[in-house]
Coordinates of C-alpha atoms in Angstrom, one line a residue:
M1 CA -16.6 -20.6 13.7
T2 CA -13.2 -21.6 12.2
V3 CA -12.6 -20.5 8.7
S4 CA -9.6 -21.6 6.6
V5 CA -7.3 -19.0 5.1
E6 CA -8.2 -20.1 1.6
T7 CA -12.0 -19.7 2.3
R8 CA -11.5 -16.3 3.9
R9 CA -9.7 -14.9 0.9
S10 CA -12.5 -15.9 -1.5
R11 CA -15.7 -15.2 0.5
V12 CA -16.1 -11.7 -1.1
T13 CA -16.5 -11.8 -4.8
V14 CA -17.1 -8.7 -7.1
Y15 CA -19.2 -9.8 -10.1
A16 CA -20.3 -6.5 -11.7
K17 CA -19.2 -2.9 -12.2
S18 CA -21.3 0.0 -13.5
T19 CA -21.9 3.7 -13.2
A20 CA -24.6 5.5 -11.2
P21 CA -25.6 8.8 -12.7
S22 CA -27.7 11.5 -11.0
L23 CA -31.4 11.6 -12.1
T24 CA -31.3 15.4 -12.6
P25 CA -28.7 16.8 -15.0
V26 CA -26.4 19.5 -13.6
K27 CA -26.4 22.9 -15.2
P28 CA -23.6 23.4 -17.8
G29 CA -20.5 25.2 -16.4
K30 CA -21.0 24.2 -12.8
S31 CA -17.9 23.4 -10.8
H32 CA -16.7 22.8 -7.2
E33 CA -13.5 24.2 -5.8
F34 CA -11.5 22.7 -3.0
T35 CA -10.1 24.4 0.1
A36 CA -6.4 24.3 1.2
L37 CA -7.6 21.9 3.9
D38 CA -9.2 19.7 1.2
H39 CA -5.9 19.7 -0.8
S40 CA -3.9 18.7 2.3
M41 CA -5.9 15.5 2.5
S42 CA -5.2 14.4 -1.1
R43 CA -2.9 11.5 -0.1
H44 CA -5.7 9.7 1.8
S45 CA -9.0 8.0 1.1
V46 CA -12.1 7.4 3.3
H47 CA -14.0 4.0 3.5
L48 CA -17.3 3.6 5.3
V49 CA -19.1 0.2 5.5
C50 CA -22.7 -0.1 6.9
Y51 CA -24.1 -3.6 7.6
Y52 CA -27.8 -4.2 7.4
R53 CA -30.0 -7.2 8.1
Q54 CA -32.5 -8.3 5.5
A55 CA -35.4 -5.9 4.9
P56 CA -38.1 -6.1 2.2
T57 CA -37.5 -2.6 0.9
V58 CA -33.7 -2.7 1.0
T59 CA -32.9 -4.5 -2.2
M60 CA -29.9 -3.8 -4.4
A61 CA -32.2 -2.7 -7.2
A62 CA -34.1 -0.2 -4.9
L63 CA -30.9 1.1 -3.4
K64 CA -29.4 1.8 -6.9
E65 CA -32.5 3.7 -7.8
S66 CA -32.4 5.9 -4.7
L67 CA -28.7 6.4 -5.1
C68 CA -29.2 8.0 -8.5
D69 CA -32.0 10.1 -6.9
V70 CA -29.8 11.5 -4.1
L71 CA -26.9 12.1 -6.4
S72 CA -29.0 14.9 -7.9
Y73 CA -28.3 16.8 -4.7
Y74 CA -24.5 16.1 -4.8
P75 CA -23.1 17.3 -8.2
A76 CA -19.6 17.4 -6.9
M77 CA -19.7 13.6 -6.3
T78 CA -20.6 12.8 -9.9
G79 CA -18.1 15.2 -11.4
R80 CA -14.5 14.7 -12.4
L81 CA -11.2 16.2 -11.4
V82 CA -9.6 18.9 -13.6
K83 CA -6.9 21.5 -13.2
N84 CA -8.2 24.9 -12.1
E85 CA -7.4 27.5 -14.8
G86 CA -8.5 30.5 -12.8
E87 CA -7.0 32.1 -9.7
G88 CA -6.0 28.7 -8.2
C89 CA -4.2 27.7 -11.4
G90 CA -2.6 24.3 -11.1
E91 CA -4.8 23.1 -8.3
W92 CA -7.5 20.4 -8.6
M93 CA -11.2 21.3 -8.9
V94 CA -14.3 19.4 -9.8
K95 CA -16.0 19.8 -13.2
C96 CA -19.6 18.9 -12.4
N97 CA -20.4 16.9 -15.6
D98 CA -22.7 14.1 -14.5
A99 CA -20.1 11.5 -15.2
G100 CA -21.5 9.5 -12.2
V101 CA -20.0 7.4 -9.4
R102 CA -18.5 3.9 -9.7
M103 CA -20.9 1.2 -8.6
V104 CA -19.9 -2.3 -7.7
D105 CA -22.0 -5.5 -7.0
A106 CA -20.5 -8.2 -4.9
R107 CA -21.6 -11.3 -2.9
A108 CA -20.2 -12.8 0.3
D109 CA -20.1 -16.5 0.8
A110 CA -21.3 -16.2 4.4
T111 CA -24.3 -15.0 6.4
L112 CA -24.1 -11.6 8.0
D113 CA -23.6 -13.1 11.5
E114 CA -20.9 -15.5 10.2
F115 CA -19.1 -12.7 8.5
L116 CA -19.1 -10.3 11.5
A117 CA -17.9 -13.2 13.7
S118 CA -15.1 -14.4 11.6
A119 CA -14.0 -12.0 8.9
T120 CA -10.5 -10.6 8.8
D121 CA -9.6 -7.0 8.4
E122 CA -8.7 -7.7 4.8
E123 CA -12.1 -9.1 4.1
E124 CA -13.8 -6.0 5.5
R125 CA -11.6 -3.9 3.3
Q126 CA -13.1 -5.9 0.4
L127 CA -16.5 -4.5 1.2
A128 CA -15.5 -0.9 0.2
Y129 CA -14.2 -1.1 -3.4
W130 CA -11.6 1.5 -4.3
E131 CA -9.5 2.4 -7.3
D132 CA -6.5 4.6 -7.1
V133 CA -6.4 7.6 -9.5
E134 CA -5.6 6.6 -13.0
S135 CA -3.2 8.4 -15.4
D136 CA -6.1 10.4 -16.7
P137 CA -8.1 11.7 -13.6
Y138 CA -10.8 12.9 -15.9
L139 CA -11.8 9.3 -16.4
W140 CA -11.5 8.4 -12.7
S141 CA -14.5 8.3 -10.3
P142 CA -13.6 9.9 -7.0
Y143 CA -16.4 7.9 -5.4
C144 CA -17.1 4.2 -5.3
V145 CA -20.3 2.6 -3.9
Q146 CA -20.3 -1.2 -3.3
F147 CA -23.3 -3.4 -2.5
T148 CA -22.5 -6.8 -1.0
D149 CA -25.2 -9.5 -0.6
F150 CA -24.8 -12.0 2.2
K151 CA -26.2 -15.6 2.0
D152 CA -29.1 -14.7 4.4
G153 CA -30.3 -11.8 2.4
S154 CA -28.5 -9.2 4.5
M155 CA -26.4 -6.5 2.9
A156 CA -23.3 -4.3 3.4
V157 CA -23.1 -0.9 1.8
G158 CA -19.6 0.4 1.3
I159 CA -18.8 4.0 0.3
S160 CA -15.2 5.0 -0.6
C161 CA -13.9 8.3 -1.8
T162 CA -10.8 10.4 -2.0
H163 CA -10.2 12.4 1.2
L164 CA -9.6 15.4 -1.1
H165 CA -13.4 15.5 -1.6
A166 CA -14.7 14.7 1.8
D167 CA -13.9 13.7 5.4
P168 CA -15.6 10.8 7.3
T169 CA -18.4 13.0 8.6
C170 CA -19.2 14.2 5.1
V171 CA -19.5 10.5 3.9
A172 CA -21.6 9.6 6.9
V173 CA -24.0 12.5 6.3
F174 CA -24.3 11.5 2.6
A175 CA -25.3 8.0 3.7
R176 CA -28.0 9.5 5.9
A177 CA -29.2 11.7 3.0
W178 CA -29.3 8.7 0.8
S179 CA -31.4 6.7 3.3
D180 CA -33.8 9.7 3.7
T181 CA -34.2 9.8 0.0
H182 CA -34.7 6.0 -0.2
R183 CA -37.6 6.3 2.3
R184 CA -39.0 9.3 0.4
D185 CA -38.4 11.6 3.4
L186 CA -36.9 15.1 3.5
I187 CA -33.1 15.1 3.7
T188 CA -32.3 15.7 7.3
C189 CA -28.9 17.3 6.7
P190 CA -28.8 18.6 3.1
P191 CA -25.4 19.2 1.6
F192 CA -23.8 22.6 2.1
F193 CA -21.5 23.4 -0.8
H194 CA -19.7 26.5 0.4
P195 CA -15.9 25.9 0.4
W196 CA -15.4 29.6 1.2
A197 CA -16.5 28.8 4.7
F198 CA -12.9 27.5 5.2
Y199 CA -11.1 30.3 3.3
P200 CA -8.7 32.4 5.3
R201 CA -9.9 35.3 7.4
K202 CA -9.6 38.9 6.2
N203 CA -6.5 39.3 8.5
P204 CA -5.0 35.9 8.5
V205 CA -2.5 34.7 11.1
P206 CA -1.1 31.5 9.5
S207 CA 0.5 29.4 12.2
S208 CA 0.6 25.7 12.9
P209 CA 3.8 24.5 14.6
H210 CA 2.4 20.9 14.6
L211 CA 1.6 20.8 10.9
S212 CA 4.9 22.5 10.1
E213 CA 6.7 19.8 12.0
K214 CA 4.6 17.1 10.4
S215 CA 5.3 18.4 6.9
T216 CA 9.0 17.8 7.3
S217 CA 8.6 14.4 8.9
T218 CA 10.0 11.5 6.8
P219 CA 7.8 8.3 6.7
P220 CA 9.6 5.0 6.9
M221 CA 10.8 3.7 3.6
P222 CA 9.7 1.2 2.5
P223 CA 6.4 1.7 4.5
P224 CA 5.7 -1.2 6.8
A225 CA 2.8 -3.6 6.0
M226 CA -0.3 -2.4 7.9
S227 CA -3.2 -4.3 9.3
S228 CA -6.2 -3.5 11.5
V229 CA -8.3 -4.8 14.3
T230 CA -11.7 -3.6 15.6
F231 CA -12.6 -3.4 19.3
A232 CA -16.3 -3.0 20.2
F233 CA -16.5 -1.7 23.7
S234 CA -19.9 -2.0 25.4
A235 CA -21.3 0.8 27.5
S236 CA -20.5 -1.2 30.7
S237 CA -16.9 -1.7 29.5
V238 CA -16.4 2.0 29.0
R239 CA -17.9 2.9 32.3
Q240 CA -15.5 0.5 34.0
C241 CA -12.6 2.2 32.2
L242 CA -13.8 5.6 33.5
A243 CA -14.2 4.1 37.0
D244 CA -10.7 2.8 37.0
L245 CA -9.3 6.2 36.0
Q246 CA -10.8 7.7 39.2
L247 CA -11.1 11.2 37.6
S248 CA -14.1 13.3 37.1
N249 CA -15.2 15.0 33.8
L250 CA -13.5 12.5 31.6
S251 CA -15.2 11.3 28.4
P252 CA -15.3 7.8 26.8
F253 CA -12.9 9.2 24.2
D254 CA -10.4 10.4 26.8
A255 CA -10.4 7.0 28.5
L256 CA -10.1 4.8 25.3
A257 CA -7.7 7.1 23.4
S258 CA -5.3 7.3 26.4
L259 CA -5.5 3.6 26.9
L260 CA -4.6 2.8 23.3
W261 CA -1.9 5.4 23.2
L262 CA -0.3 4.0 26.3
R263 CA -0.6 0.3 25.3
I264 CA 0.7 0.9 21.7
S265 CA 3.6 3.0 23.0
S266 CA 4.5 0.3 25.5
Y267 CA 5.3 -2.2 22.7
K268 CA 7.4 0.4 20.8
N269 CA 9.6 1.8 23.6
A270 CA 11.4 -0.1 26.3
S271 CA 11.2 2.9 28.6
L272 CA 8.1 5.2 28.4
G273 CA 8.7 8.9 28.6
T274 CA 7.3 12.1 26.9
S275 CA 5.5 11.2 23.7
Q276 CA 3.3 13.0 21.2
L277 CA 0.0 11.9 19.7
T278 CA -1.7 13.7 16.8
L279 CA -5.4 14.2 17.3
A280 CA -7.8 14.8 14.4
V281 CA -11.1 16.4 15.5
D282 CA -14.2 17.4 13.5
C283 CA -14.7 21.1 14.0
R284 CA -18.0 21.7 12.2
R285 CA -19.8 22.3 15.5
R286 CA -16.8 23.9 17.3
M287 CA -16.9 27.2 15.4
S288 CA -18.5 30.3 16.9
A289 CA -20.8 30.2 13.8
P290 CA -21.2 26.4 13.6
L291 CA -21.1 24.9 10.1
P292 CA -24.0 22.8 9.2
L293 CA -23.4 19.1 9.7
G294 CA -24.0 18.8 5.9
F295 CA -20.9 20.9 5.1
Y296 CA -19.4 19.2 2.1
G297 CA -15.6 18.8 2.3
N298 CA -13.1 18.5 5.0
A299 CA -13.5 20.1 8.5
L300 CA -10.8 18.2 10.5
H301 CA -8.4 20.0 12.8
F302 CA -5.1 18.3 13.4
F303 CA -3.0 19.1 16.5
G304 CA -0.5 17.5 18.8
V305 CA -0.8 16.4 22.4
K306 CA 2.3 15.6 24.5
A307 CA 2.2 13.6 27.7
D308 CA 4.7 11.8 30.0
L309 CA 3.6 8.2 29.5
S310 CA 5.6 7.1 32.5
S311 CA 3.2 9.1 34.7
G312 CA 0.4 6.5 34.1
W313 CA -2.9 6.2 32.4
S314 CA -4.8 8.7 34.5
H315 CA -2.2 11.4 33.7
I316 CA -2.5 10.7 30.0
A317 CA -6.3 10.7 30.0
S318 CA -6.2 14.0 31.9
E319 CA -3.9 15.6 29.3
L320 CA -6.1 14.4 26.5
N321 CA -9.1 15.9 28.2
R322 CA -7.4 19.2 28.8
H323 CA -6.3 19.5 25.1
M324 CA -9.6 18.4 23.7
S325 CA -11.6 20.9 25.8
G326 CA -9.0 23.6 25.1
I327 CA -9.4 23.7 21.3
K328 CA -9.9 27.4 20.3
E329 CA -11.4 28.6 17.1
D330 CA -8.4 30.8 16.5
D331 CA -6.2 27.6 16.5
V332 CA -8.4 26.1 13.8
W333 CA -8.3 29.2 11.6
S334 CA -4.5 29.6 12.0
S335 CA -4.0 26.0 10.9
V336 CA -6.3 26.5 7.9
E337 CA -4.4 29.7 7.0
W338 CA -1.1 28.0 7.3
L339 CA -2.2 25.3 4.9
H340 CA -3.5 28.0 2.5
E341 CA -0.2 29.8 2.6
R342 CA 1.7 26.6 1.5
S343 CA -1.1 25.3 -0.9
K344 CA 1.3 25.3 -3.9
E345 CA 3.6 22.9 -2.2
K346 CA 3.3 19.1 -2.2
A347 CA 0.8 17.5 0.1
F348 CA 2.3 15.6 3.0
Q349 CA 1.1 12.7 5.3
M350 CA -1.7 14.0 7.5
Y351 CA -2.5 10.6 9.1
G352 CA 1.1 9.8 10.2
P353 CA 3.9 9.2 10.2
E354 CA 3.4 9.6 14.0
L355 CA 0.6 7.8 15.8
T356 CA -2.7 9.6 15.0
C357 CA -6.1 9.3 16.6
L358 CA -9.3 10.4 14.9
A359 CA -11.9 11.6 17.4
W360 CA -15.1 10.6 15.6
D361 CA -17.4 9.5 18.4
N362 CA -19.6 12.6 18.4
V363 CA -20.8 12.0 14.9
P364 CA -24.0 10.0 14.5
V365 CA -23.2 7.1 12.1
Y366 CA -26.0 4.7 12.8
N367 CA -28.9 6.8 11.5
A368 CA -28.7 5.8 7.9
E369 CA -32.0 3.9 7.9
F370 CA -32.9 2.7 4.4
S371 CA -35.9 1.0 6.0
A372 CA -37.7 2.8 8.9
G373 CA -36.4 1.5 12.2
A374 CA -33.8 -0.8 10.5
I375 CA -30.5 0.8 11.6
P376 CA -27.2 -0.7 10.7
V377 CA -26.0 -3.5 13.0
H378 CA -22.4 -2.4 12.6
V379 CA -20.6 0.5 11.0
G380 CA -16.8 0.6 10.2
C381 CA -14.6 3.4 9.1
R382 CA -11.1 3.2 7.7
I383 CA -8.7 5.8 6.3
G384 CA -6.5 4.9 3.3
N385 CA -2.8 5.4 3.3
A386 CA -2.5 5.9 7.1
Q387 CA 1.2 4.9 7.3
G388 CA 3.9 5.2 9.8
D389 CA 3.2 4.5 13.5
G390 CA -0.5 4.0 12.9
L391 CA -4.1 5.3 13.3
V392 CA -6.7 4.9 16.0
V393 CA -10.3 5.7 15.0
I394 CA -12.8 6.1 17.9
M395 CA -16.4 6.2 16.8
A396 CA -19.8 5.6 18.4
G397 CA -20.8 2.0 19.1
A398 CA -24.0 0.3 18.0
P399 CA -27.0 1.8 19.7
G400 CA -28.0 -1.5 21.3
E401 CA -24.7 -1.5 23.2
G402 CA -25.6 1.7 25.2
E403 CA -24.9 5.4 24.8
E404 CA -21.3 5.2 26.1
S405 CA -20.4 2.2 23.8
R406 CA -17.6 2.9 21.4
T407 CA -16.1 1.1 18.4
V408 CA -12.3 1.5 18.1
I409 CA -10.5 0.6 14.9
V410 CA -6.8 0.3 15.2
T411 CA -4.5 0.3 12.2
L412 CA -0.8 -0.4 12.9
P413 CA 2.3 -2.1 11.4
T414 CA 1.3 -5.8 11.2
D415 CA 3.8 -7.0 13.9
L416 CA 2.4 -4.5 16.3
T417 CA -1.3 -5.2 15.5
A418 CA -0.6 -8.9 16.4
K419 CA 0.4 -7.7 19.9
I420 CA -2.2 -5.1 20.5
Y421 CA -5.3 -7.2 19.9
R422 CA -4.0 -9.7 22.4
D423 CA -3.1 -7.1 25.0
E424 CA -4.3 -8.1 28.4
A425 CA -4.7 -4.5 29.6
I426 CA -7.2 -3.9 26.8
L427 CA -8.8 -7.3 26.9
K428 CA -9.6 -7.0 30.7
Y429 CA -12.4 -4.6 29.7
G430 CA -14.0 -7.3 27.6
P431 CA -14.2 -5.7 24.1
K432 CA -15.6 -7.7 21.3
I433 CA -12.8 -8.3 18.8
M434 CA -13.8 -8.0 15.2
F435 CA -11.9 -8.0 11.8
S436 CA -8.6 -9.0 13.3
P437 CA -5.6 -9.6 11.0
N438 CA -5.1 -13.1 9.5
I439 CA -1.8 -13.7 11.3

């Protein structure tokens, strides 16, 4: 289907804004504090979009009712930012005051299938409404929930929030809790509000050479215009990647992350050599005492991987595998403690300015079933303000595509995006291209 530029820009229309409060009032005086890791993410935002086909019980009115219901379990979401007047004086905290979350109603002038087949990256961004912090944060909602109706009765549910509050896993778990509540089931992964789980150890050893280097990096000014493209790799495509690598014990993540790293770098450098990639990995389940999946806040570990790109794809994939499997809990704690030590200083760019890859394919994102058995047909995740060399998000693919399927969302400077989504080395594996830039 061919869609004109003018039509694309107008297919998503916001027609109403309101506030969703929780059904159960919070107790007076309740607050939620952030960790140093939370504060380090304050320059970014998280945007999750789930697409659903028409279902009798999944109407906008019913979803709004269940949203208010589930918010009773998430007082930090409905609160507002204030300055901490206690021990962490000067830092942000949440005053849980039942102010509610921003709610947005929209419509798309297309059926769901038409939209998935022809929408640009900018149109998908329009499905997850977001407002930057206002001059008075006490009036600003750190969460926005958007409902978008398609012409065939299908719907997209977009959830946006400041990364200060939550990482992508936290947002996905909330979507699952919301769907459980909508079906009147028990919440599978209830929220775990214990920020002290990421406070420094009794004998801290603050050390993070990678974050220390990142904190002094200077992003390009002015920042380049960024755009995105989504590659949906089927299970057979990923298996072919692994077969071509001819190495054992590699994961789908190793194969795809190394392929994208190599191909993106090949357009940036005339001669490939030693290069560094920043990896962001959810560490909830990597601790010796694993955190519940419902841990509310940020639990991402950022670290660097170096590889000689001139040695080829197999070498890069092997290096990624070695570093991913070699993550130690002490490394996570030392990084958290380093951030805590410098918590009074200004936050820096966590996603960038160097090329960053979010390893998010071990998190279940297709289990938010608002109607029993009606899973999303597609899920997209973006990170706001990922500037510099770009960001690659690797997440699970749609269940119907097979267990090894993966969705890869690539955000790069626009001139580079135009090259990467036409790259023959990537296209040979037959990924479905979605939400490409309008260039």
